[in-house]
XYZ file of C-alpha atoms in Angstrom:
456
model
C 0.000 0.000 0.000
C 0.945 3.541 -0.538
C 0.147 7.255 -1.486
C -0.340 9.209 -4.287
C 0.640 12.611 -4.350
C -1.833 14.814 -6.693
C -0.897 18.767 -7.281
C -4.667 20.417 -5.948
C -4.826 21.695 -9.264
C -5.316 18.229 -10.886
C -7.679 16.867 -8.373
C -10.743 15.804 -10.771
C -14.238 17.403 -8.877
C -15.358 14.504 -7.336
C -12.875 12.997 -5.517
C -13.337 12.375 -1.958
C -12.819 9.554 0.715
C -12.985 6.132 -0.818
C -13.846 7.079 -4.217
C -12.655 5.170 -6.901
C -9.584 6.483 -9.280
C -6.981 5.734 -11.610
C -3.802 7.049 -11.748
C -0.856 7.619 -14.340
C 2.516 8.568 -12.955
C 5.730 7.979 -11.769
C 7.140 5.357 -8.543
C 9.569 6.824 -6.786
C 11.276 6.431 -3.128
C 9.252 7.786 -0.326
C 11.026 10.990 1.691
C 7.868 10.151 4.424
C 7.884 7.924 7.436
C 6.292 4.773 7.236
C 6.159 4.130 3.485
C 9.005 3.100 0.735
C 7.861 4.215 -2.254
C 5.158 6.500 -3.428
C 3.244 7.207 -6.652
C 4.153 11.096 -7.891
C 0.847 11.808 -10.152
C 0.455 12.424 -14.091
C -2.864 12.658 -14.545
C -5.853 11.056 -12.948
C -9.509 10.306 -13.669
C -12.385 9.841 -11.265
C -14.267 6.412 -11.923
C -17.708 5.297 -10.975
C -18.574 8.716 -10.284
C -18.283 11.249 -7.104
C -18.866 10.634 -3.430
C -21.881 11.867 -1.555
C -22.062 14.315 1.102
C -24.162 11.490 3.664
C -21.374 8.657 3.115
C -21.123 7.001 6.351
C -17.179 6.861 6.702
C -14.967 10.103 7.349
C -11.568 10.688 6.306
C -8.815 11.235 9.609
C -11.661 10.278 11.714
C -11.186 6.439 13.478
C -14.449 4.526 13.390
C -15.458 2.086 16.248
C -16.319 -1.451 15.107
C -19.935 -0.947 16.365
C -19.995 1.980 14.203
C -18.818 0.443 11.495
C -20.875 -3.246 11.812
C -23.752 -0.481 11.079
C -22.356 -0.858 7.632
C -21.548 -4.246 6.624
C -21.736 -3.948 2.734
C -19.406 -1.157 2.792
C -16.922 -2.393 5.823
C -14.601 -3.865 3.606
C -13.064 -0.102 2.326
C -11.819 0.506 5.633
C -8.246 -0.043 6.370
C -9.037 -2.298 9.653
C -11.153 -4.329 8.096
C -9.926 -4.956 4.389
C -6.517 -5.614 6.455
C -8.435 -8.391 8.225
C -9.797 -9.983 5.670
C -5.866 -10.063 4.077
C -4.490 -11.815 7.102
C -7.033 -14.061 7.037
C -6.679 -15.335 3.402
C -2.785 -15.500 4.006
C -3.690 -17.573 7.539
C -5.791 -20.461 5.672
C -3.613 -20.030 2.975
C -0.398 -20.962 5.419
C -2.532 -23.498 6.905
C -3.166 -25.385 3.799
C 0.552 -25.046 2.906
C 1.277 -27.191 5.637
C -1.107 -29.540 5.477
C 0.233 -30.112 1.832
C 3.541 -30.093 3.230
C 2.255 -33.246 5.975
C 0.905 -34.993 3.664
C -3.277 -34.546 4.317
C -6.027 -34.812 2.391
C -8.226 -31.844 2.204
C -11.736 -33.384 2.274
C -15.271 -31.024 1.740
C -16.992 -32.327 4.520
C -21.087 -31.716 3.723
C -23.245 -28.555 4.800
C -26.122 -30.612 5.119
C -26.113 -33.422 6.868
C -28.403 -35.744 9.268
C -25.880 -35.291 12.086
C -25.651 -33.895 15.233
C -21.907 -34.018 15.815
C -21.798 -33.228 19.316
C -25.458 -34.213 20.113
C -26.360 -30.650 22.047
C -29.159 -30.461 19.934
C -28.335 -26.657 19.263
C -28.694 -26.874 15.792
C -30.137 -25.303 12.614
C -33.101 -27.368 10.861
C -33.226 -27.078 6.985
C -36.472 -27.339 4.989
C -37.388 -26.302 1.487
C -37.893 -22.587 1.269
C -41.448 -23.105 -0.900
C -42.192 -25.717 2.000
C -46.435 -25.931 1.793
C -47.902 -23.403 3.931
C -50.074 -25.617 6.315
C -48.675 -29.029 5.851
C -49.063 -31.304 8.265
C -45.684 -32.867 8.147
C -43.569 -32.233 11.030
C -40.491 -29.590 10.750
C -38.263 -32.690 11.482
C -39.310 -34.377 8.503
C -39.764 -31.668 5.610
C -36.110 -32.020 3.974
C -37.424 -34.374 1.565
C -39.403 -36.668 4.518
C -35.639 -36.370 6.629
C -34.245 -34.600 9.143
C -31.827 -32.608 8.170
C -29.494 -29.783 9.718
C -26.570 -27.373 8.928
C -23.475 -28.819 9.794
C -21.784 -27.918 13.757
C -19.043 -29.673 12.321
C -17.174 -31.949 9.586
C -15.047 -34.199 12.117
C -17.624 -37.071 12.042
C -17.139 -37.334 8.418
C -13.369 -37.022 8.606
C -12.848 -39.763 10.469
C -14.923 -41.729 7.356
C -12.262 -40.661 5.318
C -9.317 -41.370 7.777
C -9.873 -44.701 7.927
C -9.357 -45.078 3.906
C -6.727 -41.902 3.680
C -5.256 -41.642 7.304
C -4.818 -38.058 7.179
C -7.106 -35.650 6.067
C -8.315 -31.958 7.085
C -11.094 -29.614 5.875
C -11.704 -26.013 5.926
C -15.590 -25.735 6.684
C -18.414 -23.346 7.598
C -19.861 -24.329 10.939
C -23.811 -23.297 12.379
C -24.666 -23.406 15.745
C -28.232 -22.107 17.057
C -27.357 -20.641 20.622
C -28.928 -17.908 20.867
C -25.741 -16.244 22.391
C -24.756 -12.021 22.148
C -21.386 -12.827 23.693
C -18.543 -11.976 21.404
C -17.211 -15.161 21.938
C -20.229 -17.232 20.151
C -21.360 -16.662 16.059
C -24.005 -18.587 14.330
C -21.936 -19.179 11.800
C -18.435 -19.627 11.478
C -15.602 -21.313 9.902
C -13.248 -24.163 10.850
C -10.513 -26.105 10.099
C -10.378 -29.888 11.237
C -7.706 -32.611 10.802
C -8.345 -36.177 11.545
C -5.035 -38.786 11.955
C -4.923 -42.523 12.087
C -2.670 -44.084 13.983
C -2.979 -42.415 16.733
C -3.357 -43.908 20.473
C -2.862 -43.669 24.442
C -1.006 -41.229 25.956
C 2.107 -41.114 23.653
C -0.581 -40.475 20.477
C -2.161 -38.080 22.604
C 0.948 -35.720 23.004
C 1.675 -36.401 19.260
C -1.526 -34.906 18.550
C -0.446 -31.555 20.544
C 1.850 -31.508 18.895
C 0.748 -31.384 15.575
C -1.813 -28.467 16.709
C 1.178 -26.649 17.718
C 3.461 -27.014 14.753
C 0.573 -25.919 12.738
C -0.389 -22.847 14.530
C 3.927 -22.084 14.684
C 3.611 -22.487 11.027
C 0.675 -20.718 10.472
C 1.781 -17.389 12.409
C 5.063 -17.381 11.185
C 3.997 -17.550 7.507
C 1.427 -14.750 8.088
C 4.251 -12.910 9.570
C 6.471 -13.216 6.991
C 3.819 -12.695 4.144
C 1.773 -9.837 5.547
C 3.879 -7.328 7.663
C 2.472 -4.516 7.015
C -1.422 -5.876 7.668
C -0.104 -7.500 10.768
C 1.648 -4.035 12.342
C -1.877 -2.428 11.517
C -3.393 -4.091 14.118
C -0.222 -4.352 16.421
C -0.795 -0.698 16.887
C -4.101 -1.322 18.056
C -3.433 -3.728 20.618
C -0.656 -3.139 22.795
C 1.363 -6.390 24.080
C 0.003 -8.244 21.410
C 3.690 -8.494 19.850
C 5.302 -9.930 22.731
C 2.470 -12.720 23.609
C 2.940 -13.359 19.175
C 6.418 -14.121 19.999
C 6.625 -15.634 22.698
C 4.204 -18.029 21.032
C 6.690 -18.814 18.435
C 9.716 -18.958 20.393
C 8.822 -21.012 23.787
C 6.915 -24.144 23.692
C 3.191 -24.383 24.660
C 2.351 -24.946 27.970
C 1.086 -28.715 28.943
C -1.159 -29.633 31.845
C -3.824 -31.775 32.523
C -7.424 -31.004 33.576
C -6.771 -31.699 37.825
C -3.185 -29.695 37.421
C -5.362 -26.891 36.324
C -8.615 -27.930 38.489
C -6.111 -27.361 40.940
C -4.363 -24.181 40.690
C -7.884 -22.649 39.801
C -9.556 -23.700 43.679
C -6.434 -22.204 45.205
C -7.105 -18.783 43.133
C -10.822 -19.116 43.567
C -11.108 -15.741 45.165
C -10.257 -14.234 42.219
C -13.419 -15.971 40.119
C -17.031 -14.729 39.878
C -17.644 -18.712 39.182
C -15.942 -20.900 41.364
C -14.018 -23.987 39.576
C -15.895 -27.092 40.516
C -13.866 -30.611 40.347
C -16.081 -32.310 37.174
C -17.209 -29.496 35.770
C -16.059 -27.616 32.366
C -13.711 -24.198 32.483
C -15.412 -21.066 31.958
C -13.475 -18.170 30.161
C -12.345 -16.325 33.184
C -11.036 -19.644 34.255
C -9.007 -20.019 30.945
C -8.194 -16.451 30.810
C -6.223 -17.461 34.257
C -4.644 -20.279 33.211
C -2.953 -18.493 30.046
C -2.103 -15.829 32.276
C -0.430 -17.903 34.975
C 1.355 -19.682 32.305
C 3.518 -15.710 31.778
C 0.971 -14.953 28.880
C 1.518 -18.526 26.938
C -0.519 -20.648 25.153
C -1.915 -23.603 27.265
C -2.645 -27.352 26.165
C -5.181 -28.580 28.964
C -5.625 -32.669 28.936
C -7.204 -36.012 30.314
C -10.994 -34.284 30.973
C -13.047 -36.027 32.800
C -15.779 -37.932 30.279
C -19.233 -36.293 31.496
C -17.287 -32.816 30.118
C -16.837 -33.813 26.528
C -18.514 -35.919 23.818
C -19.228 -39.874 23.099
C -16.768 -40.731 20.950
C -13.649 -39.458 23.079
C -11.098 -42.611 23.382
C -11.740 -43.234 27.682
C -7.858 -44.289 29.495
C -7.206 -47.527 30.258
C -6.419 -46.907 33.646
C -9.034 -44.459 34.372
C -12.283 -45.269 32.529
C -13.928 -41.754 34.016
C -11.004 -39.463 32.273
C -10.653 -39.064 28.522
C -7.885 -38.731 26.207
C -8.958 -35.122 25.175
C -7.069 -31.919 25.014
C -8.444 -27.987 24.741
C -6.045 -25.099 23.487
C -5.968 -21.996 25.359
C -4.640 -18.854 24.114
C -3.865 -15.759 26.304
C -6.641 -13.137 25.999
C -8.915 -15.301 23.990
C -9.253 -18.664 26.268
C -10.355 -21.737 24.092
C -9.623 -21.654 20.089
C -9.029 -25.766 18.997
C -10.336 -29.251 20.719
C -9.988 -32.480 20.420
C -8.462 -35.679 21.214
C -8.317 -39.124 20.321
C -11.135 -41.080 19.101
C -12.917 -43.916 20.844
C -11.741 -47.160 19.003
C -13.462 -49.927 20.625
C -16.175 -51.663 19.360
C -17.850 -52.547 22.270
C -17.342 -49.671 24.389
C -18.544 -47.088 21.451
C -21.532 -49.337 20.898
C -22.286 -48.939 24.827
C -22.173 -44.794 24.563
C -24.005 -44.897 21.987
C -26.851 -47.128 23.154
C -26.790 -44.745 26.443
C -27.246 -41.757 24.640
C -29.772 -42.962 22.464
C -27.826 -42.502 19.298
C -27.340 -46.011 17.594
C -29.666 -45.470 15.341
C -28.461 -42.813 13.723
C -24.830 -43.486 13.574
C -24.793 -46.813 12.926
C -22.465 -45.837 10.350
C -19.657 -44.625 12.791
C -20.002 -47.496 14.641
C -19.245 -49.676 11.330
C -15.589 -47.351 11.037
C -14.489 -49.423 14.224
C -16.213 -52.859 13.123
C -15.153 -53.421 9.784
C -11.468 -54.580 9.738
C -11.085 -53.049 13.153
C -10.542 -49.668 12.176
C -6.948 -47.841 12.836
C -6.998 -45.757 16.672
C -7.099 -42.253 15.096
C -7.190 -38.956 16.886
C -8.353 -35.033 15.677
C -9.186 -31.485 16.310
C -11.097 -28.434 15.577
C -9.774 -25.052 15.617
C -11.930 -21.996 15.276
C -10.756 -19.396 12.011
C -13.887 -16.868 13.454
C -16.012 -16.981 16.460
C -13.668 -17.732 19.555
C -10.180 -18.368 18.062
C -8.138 -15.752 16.302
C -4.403 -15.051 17.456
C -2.882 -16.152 14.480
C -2.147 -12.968 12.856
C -1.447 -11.598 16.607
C -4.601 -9.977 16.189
C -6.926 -10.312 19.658
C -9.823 -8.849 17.586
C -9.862 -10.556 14.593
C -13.083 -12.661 15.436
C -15.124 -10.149 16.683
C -15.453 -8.793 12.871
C -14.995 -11.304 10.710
C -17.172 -11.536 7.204
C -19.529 -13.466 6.876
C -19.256 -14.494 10.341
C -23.097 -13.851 11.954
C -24.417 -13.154 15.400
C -28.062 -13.805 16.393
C -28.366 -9.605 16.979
C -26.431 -8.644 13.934
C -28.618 -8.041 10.845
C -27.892 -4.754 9.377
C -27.002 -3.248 6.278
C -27.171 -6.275 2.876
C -28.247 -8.845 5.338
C -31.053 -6.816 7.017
C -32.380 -6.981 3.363
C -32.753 -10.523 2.410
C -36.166 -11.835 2.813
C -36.850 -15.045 4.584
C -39.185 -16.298 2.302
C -40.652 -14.967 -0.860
C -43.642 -15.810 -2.838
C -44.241 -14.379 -6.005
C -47.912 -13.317 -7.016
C -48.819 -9.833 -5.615
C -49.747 -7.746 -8.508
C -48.726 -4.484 -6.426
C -45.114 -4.928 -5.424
C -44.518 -8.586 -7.264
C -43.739 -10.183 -4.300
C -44.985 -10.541 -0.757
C -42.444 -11.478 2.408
C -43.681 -13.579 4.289
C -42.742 -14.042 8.236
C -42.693 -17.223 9.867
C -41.759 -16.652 13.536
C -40.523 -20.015 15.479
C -39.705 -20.404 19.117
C -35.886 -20.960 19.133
C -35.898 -20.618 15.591
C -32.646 -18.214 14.314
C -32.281 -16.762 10.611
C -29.096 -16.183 8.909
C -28.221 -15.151 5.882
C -25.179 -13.817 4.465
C -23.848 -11.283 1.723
C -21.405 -11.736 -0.494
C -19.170 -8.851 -1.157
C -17.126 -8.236 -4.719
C -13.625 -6.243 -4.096
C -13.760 -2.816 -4.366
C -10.907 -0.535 -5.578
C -10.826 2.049 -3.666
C -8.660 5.443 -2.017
C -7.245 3.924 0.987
C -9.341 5.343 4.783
């Protein structure tokens, strides 16, 4: 990025903040701080035509994110944002680099799909958009006489494909229905998930750490390297963010299990609104702790006790209550990746599922561990929006992500797109109809072309 320097004289009327031009001159070095080269001006013409006086964004005026979220379809002109968005690409771009590099499969996992991964039941439902007004057929069976939901994640499918191609990964959009205004939760989001074979007990356990780690080392690195200048936007922004970036990549992360850290929390407990329970999950002040206690590291937490995570974690041997599970904390954020290894018995899988009334259903998965045994395999899910995000050493970066979308966020393009539309009304040509559900969320998204613009 740089500046172009126009004489006032040749500034076409017009011209104003974010208006689109194009330029004819000379590159030269820069005599300014903070930029190498700049463009010294020939001649330029305004395209696409002049700004108006009501335009939302101000030139030399900072914007808050509220402000701008106001503003969705136009968000991606500021420099904040547009920088986002370029760390981003460059993050899943680094990602799949070393993936390639390891040896993985990337895999599209499906949107749609008659699974429940974790079974929490907070899920979107899917039905035909022309579905008959009145029919008697239950919402759970109007996808074509199925259930049917928006994926909460690919891993179930993943570890299909692991047992043919023993690695694989996918970069996915996730849904999830909790009705949540936290910054922390979106309805939709994206992930990326990696499923091994040949993973098992303790020793495949740590292996698996380490591959999380090595590939968010990788990761952050590359973005470094690749986009500087986007990065020290947002370093600016957020003091201390620097040091906790590099300490990242220079120290190894922190490993403890779940009663080191059970622990440490009940002898801090006076410093907790909630206090840590033995058994129970950790909230987010309770990560926020343990990163901090760590000197501002990132912090593997292991062997959770079963009740706290889902039925197909692999139980110990010598401890059928604890699982072989792992969550990632990150300093300022708290959780960004699970996961763990996979539950490879037979008879025991068969068991949680029966309990949990889920046989039925996945049948399927339990066939992955019947036929021909089925390799031990182990995976994870880390978040690219929602509540992970310190890749680029940028704290914020899923608080405004595109097309990431909260429950209370519908403004600007997406305020605009009508749930359902039926075509007939001789006035306007179409009527919008409202169906109002109890616990029933709409999302939509907008798609947004790149804009060349004057830089904000």
């Amino acid at each position: 990025m740089f500046q172009i320097v126009v004489p006032t004289e040749r500034i076409p009327p017009g011209v104003g903040y974010h208006t689109s031009v194009s330029a004819l001159g000379t590159l030269q070095a820069s005599q300014h701080k903070g930029q190498s080269v700049e463009l010294i001006t020939e001649d330029i013409e305004l395209i696409g035509g002049p700004q108006i006086e009501n335009y939302p964004f101000k030139a030399r005026k900072r914007h808050s994110q509220d402000y701008i979220r106001q503003y969705l379809h136009l968000r991606a002109r500021t420099n904040t944002f547009s920088s986002i968005l370029r760390v981003r690409s460059q993050a899943k771009m680094a990602m799949q680099e070393y993936f390639n590099k390891e040896h993985f499969i990337n895999i599209d996992t499906p949107i749609l799909t008659a699974n429940d991964c974790e079974g929490g039941g907070e899920v979107f439902m899917v039905q035909p958009l022309f579905a008959e007004v009145g029919s008697h057929e239950s919402l759970s069976t109007k996808y074509f006489g199925h259930p049917a939901y928006l994926t909460v994640s690919g891993q179930l499918h993943l570890e299909a494909m692991a047992s043919g191609l023993s690695k694989v990964y996918n970069f996915n959009p996730a849904f999830r229905a909790e009705n949540s205004q936290t910054r922390r939760h979106l309805a939709e989001f994206w992930m990326v998930e990696a499923e091994e074979a040949f993973l098992s007990g303790p020793e495949g356990l740590q292996n698996l750490m380490n591959r999380i780690e090595d590939l968010l080392k990788a990761s952050i690195q590359c973005v470094l390297d690749k986009s500087e200048e986007d990065v020290f936007t947002h370093w600016k922004q957020n003091e201390c963010t620097e040091e906790l970036v590099k300490a990242a990549l220079s120290l190894p992360f922190i490993r403890m299990t779940y009663d080191e850290a059970m622990t440490l929390l009940q002898d801090n407990s006076q410093h907790f609104q909630t206090k840590p329970s033995l058994g129970d999950d950790l909230g987010k002040e309770h990560e926020l702790f343990l990163t901090k206690h760590a000197g501002n590291r990132p912090v593997f937490v292991t062997d959770w006790p079963k009740k706290t995570k889902a039925f197909y974690m692999r139980a110990r041997d010598d401890n059928p209550d604890v699982v072989l599970g792992v969550d990632l904390l990150l300093p300022d954020i708290g959780e960004v990746a699970g996961g763990g290894l996979r539950e490879d018995r037979p008879q025991v899988l068969r068991k949680e599922l029966n309990a949990r009334g889920l046989i039925e259903n996945l049948q399927w998965y339990l066939d992955l561990r019947t036929f021909g045994g089925g390799a031990p395999s182990g995976g994870f899910g880390a978040y690219m929006d929602g509540q992970g995000g310190h890749r680029d050493g940028v704290s914020t970066l899923p608080r405004s992500l595109m097309p990431g979308t909260c429950p209370s966020r519908k403004r600007g393009v997406d305020s605009q797109i009508p749930q359902k539309i039926i075509s007939g009304n001789k006035a306007s040509g179409k009527v919008l109809l409202r169906e109002e559900k109890k616990k029933l969320l709409s999302i939509s998204e907008c798609s947004l072309q790149q804009q060349a613009t004057t830089t904000d």
